Coordinates of C-alpha atoms and ligand atoms in Angstrom, one line a residue:
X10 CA 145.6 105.8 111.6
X11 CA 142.2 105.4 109.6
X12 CA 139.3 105.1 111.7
X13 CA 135.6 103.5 110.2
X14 CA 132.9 105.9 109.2
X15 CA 129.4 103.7 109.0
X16 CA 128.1 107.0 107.4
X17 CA 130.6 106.9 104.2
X18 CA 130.3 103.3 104.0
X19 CA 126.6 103.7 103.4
X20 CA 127.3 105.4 100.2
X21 CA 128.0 104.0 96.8
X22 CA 130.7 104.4 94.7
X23 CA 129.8 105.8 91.3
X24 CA 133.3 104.4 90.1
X25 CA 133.9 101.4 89.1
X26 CA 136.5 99.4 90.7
X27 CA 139.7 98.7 89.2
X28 CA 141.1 95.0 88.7
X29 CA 144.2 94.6 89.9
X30 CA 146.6 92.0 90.8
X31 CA 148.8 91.1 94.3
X32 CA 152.0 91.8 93.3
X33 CA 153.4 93.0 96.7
X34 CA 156.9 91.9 98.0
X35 CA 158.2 92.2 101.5
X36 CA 161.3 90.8 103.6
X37 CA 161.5 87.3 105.1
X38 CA 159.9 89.3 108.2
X39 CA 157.9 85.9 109.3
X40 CA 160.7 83.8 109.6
X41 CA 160.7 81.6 112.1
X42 CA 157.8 82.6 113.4
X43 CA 154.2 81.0 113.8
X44 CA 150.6 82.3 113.5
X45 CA 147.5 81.8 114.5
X46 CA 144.0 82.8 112.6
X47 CA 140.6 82.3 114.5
X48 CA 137.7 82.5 112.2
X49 CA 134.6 83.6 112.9
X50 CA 130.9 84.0 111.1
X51 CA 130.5 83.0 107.2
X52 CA 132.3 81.6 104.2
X53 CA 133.2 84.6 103.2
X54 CA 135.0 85.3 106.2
X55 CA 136.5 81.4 106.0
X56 CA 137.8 82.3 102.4
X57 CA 139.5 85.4 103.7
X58 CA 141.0 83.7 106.5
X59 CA 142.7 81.1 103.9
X60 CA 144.0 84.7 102.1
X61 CA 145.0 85.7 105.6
X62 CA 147.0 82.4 106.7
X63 CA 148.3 82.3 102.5
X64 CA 149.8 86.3 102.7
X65 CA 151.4 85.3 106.0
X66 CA 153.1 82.3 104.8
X67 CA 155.0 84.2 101.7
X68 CA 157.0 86.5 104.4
X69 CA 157.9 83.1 106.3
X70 CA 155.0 82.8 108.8
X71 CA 154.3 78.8 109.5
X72 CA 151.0 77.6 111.5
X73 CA 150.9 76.4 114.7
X74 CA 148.1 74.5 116.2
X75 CA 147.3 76.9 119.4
X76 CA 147.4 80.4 121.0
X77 CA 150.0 79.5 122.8
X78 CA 153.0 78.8 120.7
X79 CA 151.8 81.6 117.9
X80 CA 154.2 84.8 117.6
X81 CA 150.8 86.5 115.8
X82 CA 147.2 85.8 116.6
X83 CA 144.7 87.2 114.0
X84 CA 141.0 87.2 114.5
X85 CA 138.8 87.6 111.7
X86 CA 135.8 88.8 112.6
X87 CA 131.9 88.9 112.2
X88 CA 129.6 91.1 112.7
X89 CA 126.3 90.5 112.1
X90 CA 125.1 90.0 115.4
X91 CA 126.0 90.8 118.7
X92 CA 126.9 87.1 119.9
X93 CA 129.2 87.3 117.4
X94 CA 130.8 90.8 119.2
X95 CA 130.9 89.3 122.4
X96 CA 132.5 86.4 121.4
X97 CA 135.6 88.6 120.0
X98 CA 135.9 90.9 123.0
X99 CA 136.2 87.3 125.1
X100 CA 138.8 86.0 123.5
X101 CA 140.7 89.3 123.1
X102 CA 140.6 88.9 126.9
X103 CA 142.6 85.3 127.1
X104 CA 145.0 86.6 124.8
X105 CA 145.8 89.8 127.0
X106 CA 146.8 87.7 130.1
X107 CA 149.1 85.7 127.2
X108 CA 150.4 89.1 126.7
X109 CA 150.8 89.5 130.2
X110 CA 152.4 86.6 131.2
X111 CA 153.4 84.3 129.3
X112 CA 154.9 86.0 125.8
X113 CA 155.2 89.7 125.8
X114 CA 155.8 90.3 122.3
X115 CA 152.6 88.5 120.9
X116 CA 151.1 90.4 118.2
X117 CA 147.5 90.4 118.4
X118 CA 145.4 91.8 115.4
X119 CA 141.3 92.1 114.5
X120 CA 140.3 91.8 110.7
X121 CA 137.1 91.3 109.1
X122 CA 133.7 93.0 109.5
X123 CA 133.8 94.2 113.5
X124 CA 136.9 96.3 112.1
X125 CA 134.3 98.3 110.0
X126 CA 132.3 99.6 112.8
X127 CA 133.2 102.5 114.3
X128 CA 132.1 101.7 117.8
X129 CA 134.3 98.6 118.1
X130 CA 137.4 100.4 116.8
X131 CA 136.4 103.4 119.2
X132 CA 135.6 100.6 121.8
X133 CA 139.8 98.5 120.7
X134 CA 141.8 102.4 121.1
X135 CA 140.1 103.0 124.6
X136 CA 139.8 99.2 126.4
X137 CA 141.7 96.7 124.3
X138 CA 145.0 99.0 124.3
X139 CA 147.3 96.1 123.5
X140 CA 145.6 94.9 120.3
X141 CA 148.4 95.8 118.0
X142 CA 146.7 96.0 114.5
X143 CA 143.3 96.6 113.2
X144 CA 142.8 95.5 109.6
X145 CA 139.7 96.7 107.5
X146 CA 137.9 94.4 105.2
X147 CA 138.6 96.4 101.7
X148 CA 142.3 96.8 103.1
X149 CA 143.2 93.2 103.7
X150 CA 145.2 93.1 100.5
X151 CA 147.2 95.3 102.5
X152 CA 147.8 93.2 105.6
X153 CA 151.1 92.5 105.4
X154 CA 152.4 96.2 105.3
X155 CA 150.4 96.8 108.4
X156 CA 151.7 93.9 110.6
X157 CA 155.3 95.2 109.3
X158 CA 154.7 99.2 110.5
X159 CA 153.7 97.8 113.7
X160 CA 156.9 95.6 113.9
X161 CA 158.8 98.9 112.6
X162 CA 157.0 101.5 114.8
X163 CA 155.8 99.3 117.6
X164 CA 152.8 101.3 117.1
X165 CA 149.3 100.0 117.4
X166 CA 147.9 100.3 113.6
X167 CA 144.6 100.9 112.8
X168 CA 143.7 101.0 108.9
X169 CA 140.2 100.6 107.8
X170 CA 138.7 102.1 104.6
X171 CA 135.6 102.7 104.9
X172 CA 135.2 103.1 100.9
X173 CA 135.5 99.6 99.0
X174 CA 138.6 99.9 96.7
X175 CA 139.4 98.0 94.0
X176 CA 139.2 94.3 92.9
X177 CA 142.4 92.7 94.2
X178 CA 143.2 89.3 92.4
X179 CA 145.7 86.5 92.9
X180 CA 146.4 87.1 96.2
X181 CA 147.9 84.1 98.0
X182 CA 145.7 81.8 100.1
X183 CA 146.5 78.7 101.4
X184 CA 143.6 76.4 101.5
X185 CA 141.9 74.5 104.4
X186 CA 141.0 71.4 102.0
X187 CA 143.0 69.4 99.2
X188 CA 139.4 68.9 97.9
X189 CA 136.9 71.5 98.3
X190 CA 137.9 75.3 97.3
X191 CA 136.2 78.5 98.4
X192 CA 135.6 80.6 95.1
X193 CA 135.0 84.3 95.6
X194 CA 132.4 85.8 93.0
X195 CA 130.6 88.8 94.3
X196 CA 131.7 91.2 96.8
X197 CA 129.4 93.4 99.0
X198 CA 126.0 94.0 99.0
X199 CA 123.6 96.6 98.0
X200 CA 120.2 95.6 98.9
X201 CA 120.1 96.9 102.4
X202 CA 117.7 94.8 104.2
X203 CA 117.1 97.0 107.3
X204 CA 118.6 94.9 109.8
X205 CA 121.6 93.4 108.2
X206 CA 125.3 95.5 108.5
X207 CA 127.0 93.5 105.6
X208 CA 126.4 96.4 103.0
X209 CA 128.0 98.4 105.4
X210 CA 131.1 96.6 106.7
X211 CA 131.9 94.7 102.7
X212 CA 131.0 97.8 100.8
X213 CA 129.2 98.0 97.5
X214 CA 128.3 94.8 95.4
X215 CA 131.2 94.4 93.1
X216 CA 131.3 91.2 90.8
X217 CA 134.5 89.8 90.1
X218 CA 135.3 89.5 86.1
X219 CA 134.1 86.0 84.6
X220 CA 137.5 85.4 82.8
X221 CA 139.2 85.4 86.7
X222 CA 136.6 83.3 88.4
X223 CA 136.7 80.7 85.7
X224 CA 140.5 80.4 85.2
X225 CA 140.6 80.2 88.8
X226 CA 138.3 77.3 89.0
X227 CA 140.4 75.8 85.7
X228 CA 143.4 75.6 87.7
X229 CA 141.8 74.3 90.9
X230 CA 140.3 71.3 88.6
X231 CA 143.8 70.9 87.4
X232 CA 145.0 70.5 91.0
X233 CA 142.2 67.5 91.5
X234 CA 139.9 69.6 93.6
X235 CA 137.1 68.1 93.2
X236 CA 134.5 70.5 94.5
X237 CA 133.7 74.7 94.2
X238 CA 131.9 76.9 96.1
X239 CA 130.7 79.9 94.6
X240 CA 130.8 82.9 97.1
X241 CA 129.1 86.2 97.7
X242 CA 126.4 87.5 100.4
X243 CA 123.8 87.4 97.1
X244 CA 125.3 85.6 94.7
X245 CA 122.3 85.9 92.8
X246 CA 123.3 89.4 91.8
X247 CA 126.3 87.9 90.0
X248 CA 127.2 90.1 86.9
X249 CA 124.8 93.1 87.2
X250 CA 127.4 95.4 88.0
X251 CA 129.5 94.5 85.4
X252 CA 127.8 92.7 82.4
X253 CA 124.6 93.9 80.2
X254 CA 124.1 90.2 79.3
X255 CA 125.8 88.1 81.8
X256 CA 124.3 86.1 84.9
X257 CA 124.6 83.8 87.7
X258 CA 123.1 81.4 85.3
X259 CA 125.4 82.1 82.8
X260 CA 128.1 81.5 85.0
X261 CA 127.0 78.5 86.8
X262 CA 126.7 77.1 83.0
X263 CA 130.1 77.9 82.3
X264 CA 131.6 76.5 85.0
X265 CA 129.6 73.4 84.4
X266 CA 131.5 73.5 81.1
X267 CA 134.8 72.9 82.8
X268 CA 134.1 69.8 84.1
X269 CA 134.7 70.3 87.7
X270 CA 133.0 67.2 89.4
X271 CA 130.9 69.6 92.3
X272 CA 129.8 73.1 91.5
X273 CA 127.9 74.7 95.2
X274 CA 126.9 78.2 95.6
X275 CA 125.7 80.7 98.8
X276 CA 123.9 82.9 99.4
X277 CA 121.1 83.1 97.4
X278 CA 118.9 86.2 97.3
X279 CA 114.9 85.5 96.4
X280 CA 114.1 88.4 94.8
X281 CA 117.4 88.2 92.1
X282 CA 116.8 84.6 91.8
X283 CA 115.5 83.6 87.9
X284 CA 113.5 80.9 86.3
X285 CA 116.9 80.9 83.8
X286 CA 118.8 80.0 87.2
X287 CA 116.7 77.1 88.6
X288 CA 116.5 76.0 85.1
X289 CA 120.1 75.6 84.5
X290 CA 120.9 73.8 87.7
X291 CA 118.1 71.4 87.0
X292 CA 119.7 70.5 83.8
X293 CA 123.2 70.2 85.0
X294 CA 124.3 66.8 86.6
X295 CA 127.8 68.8 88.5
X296 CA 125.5 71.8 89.8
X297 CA 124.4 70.7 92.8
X298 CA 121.1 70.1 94.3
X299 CA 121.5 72.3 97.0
X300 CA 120.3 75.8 97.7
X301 CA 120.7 77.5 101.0
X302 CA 117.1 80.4 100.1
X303 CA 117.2 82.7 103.0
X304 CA 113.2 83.5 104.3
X305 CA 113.9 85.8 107.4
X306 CA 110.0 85.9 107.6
X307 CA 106.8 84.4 106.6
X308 CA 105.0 87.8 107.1
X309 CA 104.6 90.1 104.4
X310 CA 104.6 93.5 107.0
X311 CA 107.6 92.3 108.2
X312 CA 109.1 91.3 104.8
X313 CA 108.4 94.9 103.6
X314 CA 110.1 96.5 107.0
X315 CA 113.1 94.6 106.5
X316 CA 113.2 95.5 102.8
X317 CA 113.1 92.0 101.2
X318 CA 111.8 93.2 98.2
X319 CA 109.2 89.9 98.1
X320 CA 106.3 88.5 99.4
X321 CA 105.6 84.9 101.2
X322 CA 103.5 84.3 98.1
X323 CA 106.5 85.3 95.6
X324 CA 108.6 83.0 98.0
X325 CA 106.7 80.2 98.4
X326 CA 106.4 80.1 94.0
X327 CA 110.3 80.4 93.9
X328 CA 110.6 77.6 96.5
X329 CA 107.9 75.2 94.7
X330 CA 109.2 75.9 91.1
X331 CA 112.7 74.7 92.8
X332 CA 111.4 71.6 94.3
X333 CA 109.3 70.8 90.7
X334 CA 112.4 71.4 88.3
X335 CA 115.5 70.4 90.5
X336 CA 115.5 66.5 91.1
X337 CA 116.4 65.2 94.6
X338 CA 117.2 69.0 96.0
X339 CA 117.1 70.3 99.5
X340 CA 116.8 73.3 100.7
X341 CA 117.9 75.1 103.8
X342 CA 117.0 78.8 105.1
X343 CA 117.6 81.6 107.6
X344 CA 115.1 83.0 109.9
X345 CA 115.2 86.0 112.1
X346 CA 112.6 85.5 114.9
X347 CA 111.4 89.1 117.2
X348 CA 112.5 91.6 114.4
X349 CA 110.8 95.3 115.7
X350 CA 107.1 94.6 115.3
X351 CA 106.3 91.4 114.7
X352 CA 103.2 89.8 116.7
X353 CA 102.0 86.7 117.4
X354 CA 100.0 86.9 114.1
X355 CA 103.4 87.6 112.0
X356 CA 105.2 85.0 113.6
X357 CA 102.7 82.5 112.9
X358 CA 102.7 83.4 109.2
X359 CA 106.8 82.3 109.5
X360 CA 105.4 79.4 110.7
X361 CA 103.1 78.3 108.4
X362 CA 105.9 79.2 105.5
X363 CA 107.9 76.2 107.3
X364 CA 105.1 73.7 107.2
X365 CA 104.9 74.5 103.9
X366 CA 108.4 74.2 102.8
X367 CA 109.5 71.3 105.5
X368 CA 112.7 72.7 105.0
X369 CA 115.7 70.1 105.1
X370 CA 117.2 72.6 107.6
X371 CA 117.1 76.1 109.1
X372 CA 119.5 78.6 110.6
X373 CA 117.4 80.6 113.0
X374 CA 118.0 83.6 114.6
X375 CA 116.5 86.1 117.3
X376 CA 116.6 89.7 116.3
X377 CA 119.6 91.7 116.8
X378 CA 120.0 95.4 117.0
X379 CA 123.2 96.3 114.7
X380 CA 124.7 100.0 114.9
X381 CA 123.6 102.6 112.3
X382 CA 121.1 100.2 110.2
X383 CA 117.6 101.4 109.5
X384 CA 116.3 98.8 111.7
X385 CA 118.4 100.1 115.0
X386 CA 116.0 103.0 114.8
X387 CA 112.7 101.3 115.1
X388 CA 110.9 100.5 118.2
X389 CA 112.0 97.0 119.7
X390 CA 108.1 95.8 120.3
X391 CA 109.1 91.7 121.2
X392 CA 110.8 91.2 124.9
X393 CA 113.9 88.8 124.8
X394 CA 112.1 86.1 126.7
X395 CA 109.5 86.5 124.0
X396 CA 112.1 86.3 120.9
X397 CA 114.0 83.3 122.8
X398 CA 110.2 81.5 123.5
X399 CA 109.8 82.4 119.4
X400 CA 112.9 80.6 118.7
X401 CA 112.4 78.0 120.7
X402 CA 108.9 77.2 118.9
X403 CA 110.5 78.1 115.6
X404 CA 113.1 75.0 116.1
X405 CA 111.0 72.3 117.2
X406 CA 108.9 72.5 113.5
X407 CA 112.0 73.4 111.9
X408 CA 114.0 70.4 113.6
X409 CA 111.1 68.0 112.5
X410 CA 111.4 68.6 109.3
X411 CA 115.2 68.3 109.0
X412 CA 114.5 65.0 110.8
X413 CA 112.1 63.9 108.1
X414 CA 114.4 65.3 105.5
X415 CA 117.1 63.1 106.9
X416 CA 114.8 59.9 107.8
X417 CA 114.2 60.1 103.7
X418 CA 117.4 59.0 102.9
X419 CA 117.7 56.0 104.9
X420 CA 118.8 53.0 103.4
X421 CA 119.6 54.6 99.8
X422 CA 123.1 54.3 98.1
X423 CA 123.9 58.3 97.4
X424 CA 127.0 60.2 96.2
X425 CA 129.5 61.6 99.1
X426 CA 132.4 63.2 98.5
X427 CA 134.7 62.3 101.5
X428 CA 136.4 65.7 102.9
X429 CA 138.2 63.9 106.2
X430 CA 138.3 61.8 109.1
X431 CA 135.1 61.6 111.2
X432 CA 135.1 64.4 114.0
X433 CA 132.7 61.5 116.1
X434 CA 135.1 58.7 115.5
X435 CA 138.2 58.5 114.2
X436 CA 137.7 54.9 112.2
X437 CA 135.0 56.6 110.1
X438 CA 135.5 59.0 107.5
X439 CA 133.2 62.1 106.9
X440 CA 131.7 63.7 103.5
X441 CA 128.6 65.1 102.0
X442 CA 126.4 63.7 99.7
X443 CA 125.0 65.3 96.7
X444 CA 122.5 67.7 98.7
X445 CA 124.7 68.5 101.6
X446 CA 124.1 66.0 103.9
X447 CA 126.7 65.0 106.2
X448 CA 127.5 61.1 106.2
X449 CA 129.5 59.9 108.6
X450 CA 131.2 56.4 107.2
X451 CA 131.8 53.6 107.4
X452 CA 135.1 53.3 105.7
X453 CA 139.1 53.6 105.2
X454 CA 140.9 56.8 105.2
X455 CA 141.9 56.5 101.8
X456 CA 138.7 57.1 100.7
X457 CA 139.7 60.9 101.6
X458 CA 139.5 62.8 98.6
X459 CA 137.3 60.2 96.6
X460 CA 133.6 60.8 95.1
X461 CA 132.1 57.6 96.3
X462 CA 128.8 55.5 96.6
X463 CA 127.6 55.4 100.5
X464 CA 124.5 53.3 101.6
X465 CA 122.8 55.2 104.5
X466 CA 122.5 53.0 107.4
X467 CA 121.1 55.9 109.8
X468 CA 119.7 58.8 110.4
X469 CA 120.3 61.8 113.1
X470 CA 118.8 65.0 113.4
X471 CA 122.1 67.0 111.8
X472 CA 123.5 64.2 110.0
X473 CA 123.6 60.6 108.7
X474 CA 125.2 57.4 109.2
X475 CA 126.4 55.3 106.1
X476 CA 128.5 52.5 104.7
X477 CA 130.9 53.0 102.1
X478 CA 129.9 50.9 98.9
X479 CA 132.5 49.3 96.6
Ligands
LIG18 N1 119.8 90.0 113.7 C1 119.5 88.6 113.6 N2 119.9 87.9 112.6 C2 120.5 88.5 111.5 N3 121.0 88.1 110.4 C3 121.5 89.1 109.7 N4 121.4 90.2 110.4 C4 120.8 89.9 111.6 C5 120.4 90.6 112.7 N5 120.6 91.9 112.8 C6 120.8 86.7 109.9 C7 120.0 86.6 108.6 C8 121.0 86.3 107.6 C9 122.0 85.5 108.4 C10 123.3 85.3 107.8 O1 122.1 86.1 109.6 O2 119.1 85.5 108.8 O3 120.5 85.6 106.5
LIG19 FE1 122.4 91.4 104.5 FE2 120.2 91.3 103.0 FE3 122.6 91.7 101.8 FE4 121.9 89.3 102.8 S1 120.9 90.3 101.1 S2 123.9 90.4 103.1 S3 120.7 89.9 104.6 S4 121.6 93.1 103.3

């Protein structure tokens, strides 16, 4: 058994990691046998589920549709705030009386970030006795050989490193969309803003090798996907780790070389992000004009005690300089409302940042307190009805703007690349348009798959209506 320590995963490697590749061969052990992955939190954790379902799948695994016909249940987990926690320990519970009634020998197993704290493992070995594996995040390559020593043992297993190991490529993953691919580039993250856990549960930044990334996106070009999303929690900080001379906007140019109709990336980081950057995806017609620019606040105090590393005036020259060079962009953020400290005054300043920037859109969140970051140690100073009253004022403006945003593309004829059926009706199809709007269409399913013209015929708060054009 190996338990989390939030102290070692603070520190940082001096090593280098080593690049390696999945080479790992088991038994048939899946075989006739179905799983089950629930996903929770970012694309990150969406990626690694598509690992998750893809390493199952070579010992024999097949998917199955609910909780109830799976042999193994597999919940990949988030932890940035404690919703997120809450959410986990809930469903644990529905699969327990499973356990208890209906199928005995389910295996139930916990990846992804909660695995890397040390009070939720602490919290699965005392309460959640019949979880049968916990999988770390810098282990996952190992996944497999876990499930199988709990088959073996019938022990529960409980591997979590708590030191980020080495690079693993190639391992299997079996994509959600024919389409549109997930595209790992940075792991981890060092810049420690003081209330985020990511640096602590995905480790040191760690940049996967440019040769990989592109030949990966080669061969997903070659299998008509049509659309890449670069992926890291700053992928701004693309290459420092590993390169003297090589960036995210070196990168995004290369890519752009390949061809590949769509090129997306997330999460951007303000303080890493260049003038070289913004200039290249002004200049490229398959980067797209989308970039997702993460505020938190509009107050410098607070920007300095989360440890941003920028000022609303360094922001707010990043965010015009975007909106001057990139044609046609939009730009969505997060905001963190009732972080320790903030007044009425600081809050305000957040405001006046979004009437500013009319954001196309905006993740907002109240502030929670995560285990063993800097910020857990500070005085709470804003009351829960005050942080929810916050985010209620927060998303009123913020809604108005996406609602203007949206109202702006009525009755244009745009670019949408059509990912599926409509979740609203099943005779329209879905897709999003160059910016990342989402269309619903007017249109036949064979336009699945397609980049085609739409004329918007609507607009809604979170999406648009549109016709497809021939
Ligand atoms: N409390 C509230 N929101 C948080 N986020 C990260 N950590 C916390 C926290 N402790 C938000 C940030 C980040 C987004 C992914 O989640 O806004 O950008
Ligand atoms: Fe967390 Fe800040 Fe890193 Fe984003 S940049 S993952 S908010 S520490």
């Amino acid at each position: 058994m190996k338990t989390p320590n939030m102290i070692n995963a603070k520190k940082r490697n001096v090593k280098a990691p080593e690049y390696i590749s999945y080479d790992k061969k088991y038994s048939n052990f899946g075989k006739n046998k179905k799983y089950y992955v629930r996903t929770y939190g970012c694309q990150m954790n969406e990626h690694d589920s598509e690992k998750i379902k893809g390493m199952l799948e070579t010992v024999g695994f097949t998917s199955c549709e609910s909780v109830e016909e799976a042999d193994i249940v597999i919940l990949n987990t988030c932890a940035i705030r404690e919703n997120a926690h809450d959410k986990v320990f809930g469903f644990l519970g529905v699969l327990k009386h499973i356990k208890d009634t209906t199928n005995p020998d389910l295996l139930i197993g916990v990846c992804g970030c909660m695995s890397q704290e040390a009070v939720v493992v602490k919290e699965i070995l005392s309460k959640y006795k019949y979880v049968d594996f916990v999988c770390g995040t810098h282990n996952l390559d190992n996944l497999l050989s876990i499930i199988k020593n709990k088959i073996d043992t019938n022990k529960m297993q409980v591997e979590v490193e708590s030191y980020e190991g080495d690079i693993v490529e190639n391992i299997p993953v079996d994509r959600d969309s024919k389409y549109s691919a997930w595209v790992d580039i940075i792991y981890g993250c060092d810049k420690f803003c003081t209330y985020c856990i990511v640096p602590y549960t995905r480790g040191s930044q760690r940049s996967r090798k440019k040769e990989d990334i592109l030949e990966e996106i080669k061969k997903l070009k070659e299998d008509g996907y049509k659309e890449v999303t670069l992926l890291g929690q700053n992928v701004n900080a693309y290459g420092k780790d590993l390169y003297d001379n090589y960036n995210l906007a070196n990168l995004l140019k290369d890519v752009s070389d390949i061809g590949i109709d769509r090129i997306r990336f997330v999460t951007s980081h303000p303080w890493d992000f260049t003038d070289e950057m913004v200039d290249i995806i002004a200049e490229r017609d398959n980067i797209m004009p989308y970039i997702h620019l993460p505020l938190q606040s509009g107050s410098n105090k607070i920007l300095k005690l989360m440890n941003r590393r920028y000022t609303k005036e360094d922001y707010l020259k990043l965010y015009n300089s975007i909106r001057e060079k990139v044609k046609n962009s939009s730009i969505t953020t997060d905001i963190i409302v009732g972080f320790p400290g903030e007044t009425e005054e600081d809050f305000e300043e957040t405001l006046d940042v979004v009437n500013k920037c009319k954001f196309d859109g905006a993740f907002t969140f109240a502030f929670s307190k995560r285990e063993n970051t800097p910020a857990a140690l500070m005085k709470e100073t804003v009351s829960e009805e005050e942080k929810l009253d916050r985010l209620h004022r927060l998303n009123e403006v913020v809604n108005k703007y996406s609602n203007m945003a949206n109202k702006k593309m009525m009755g244009k004829t745009v670019k949408c690349l059509v990912t599926s059926l409509s979740d609203k009706d099943k005779n329209k199809v879905c897709g999003y348009t160059e910016n990342m709007k989402l269309v619903n269409i007017k249109g036949d399913k064979s336009l699945i798959g397609k980049i085609v013209d739409v004329k918007i015929t609507d607009t809604k708060s979170f999406s648009l209506d549109g016709e497809y054009v021939e």
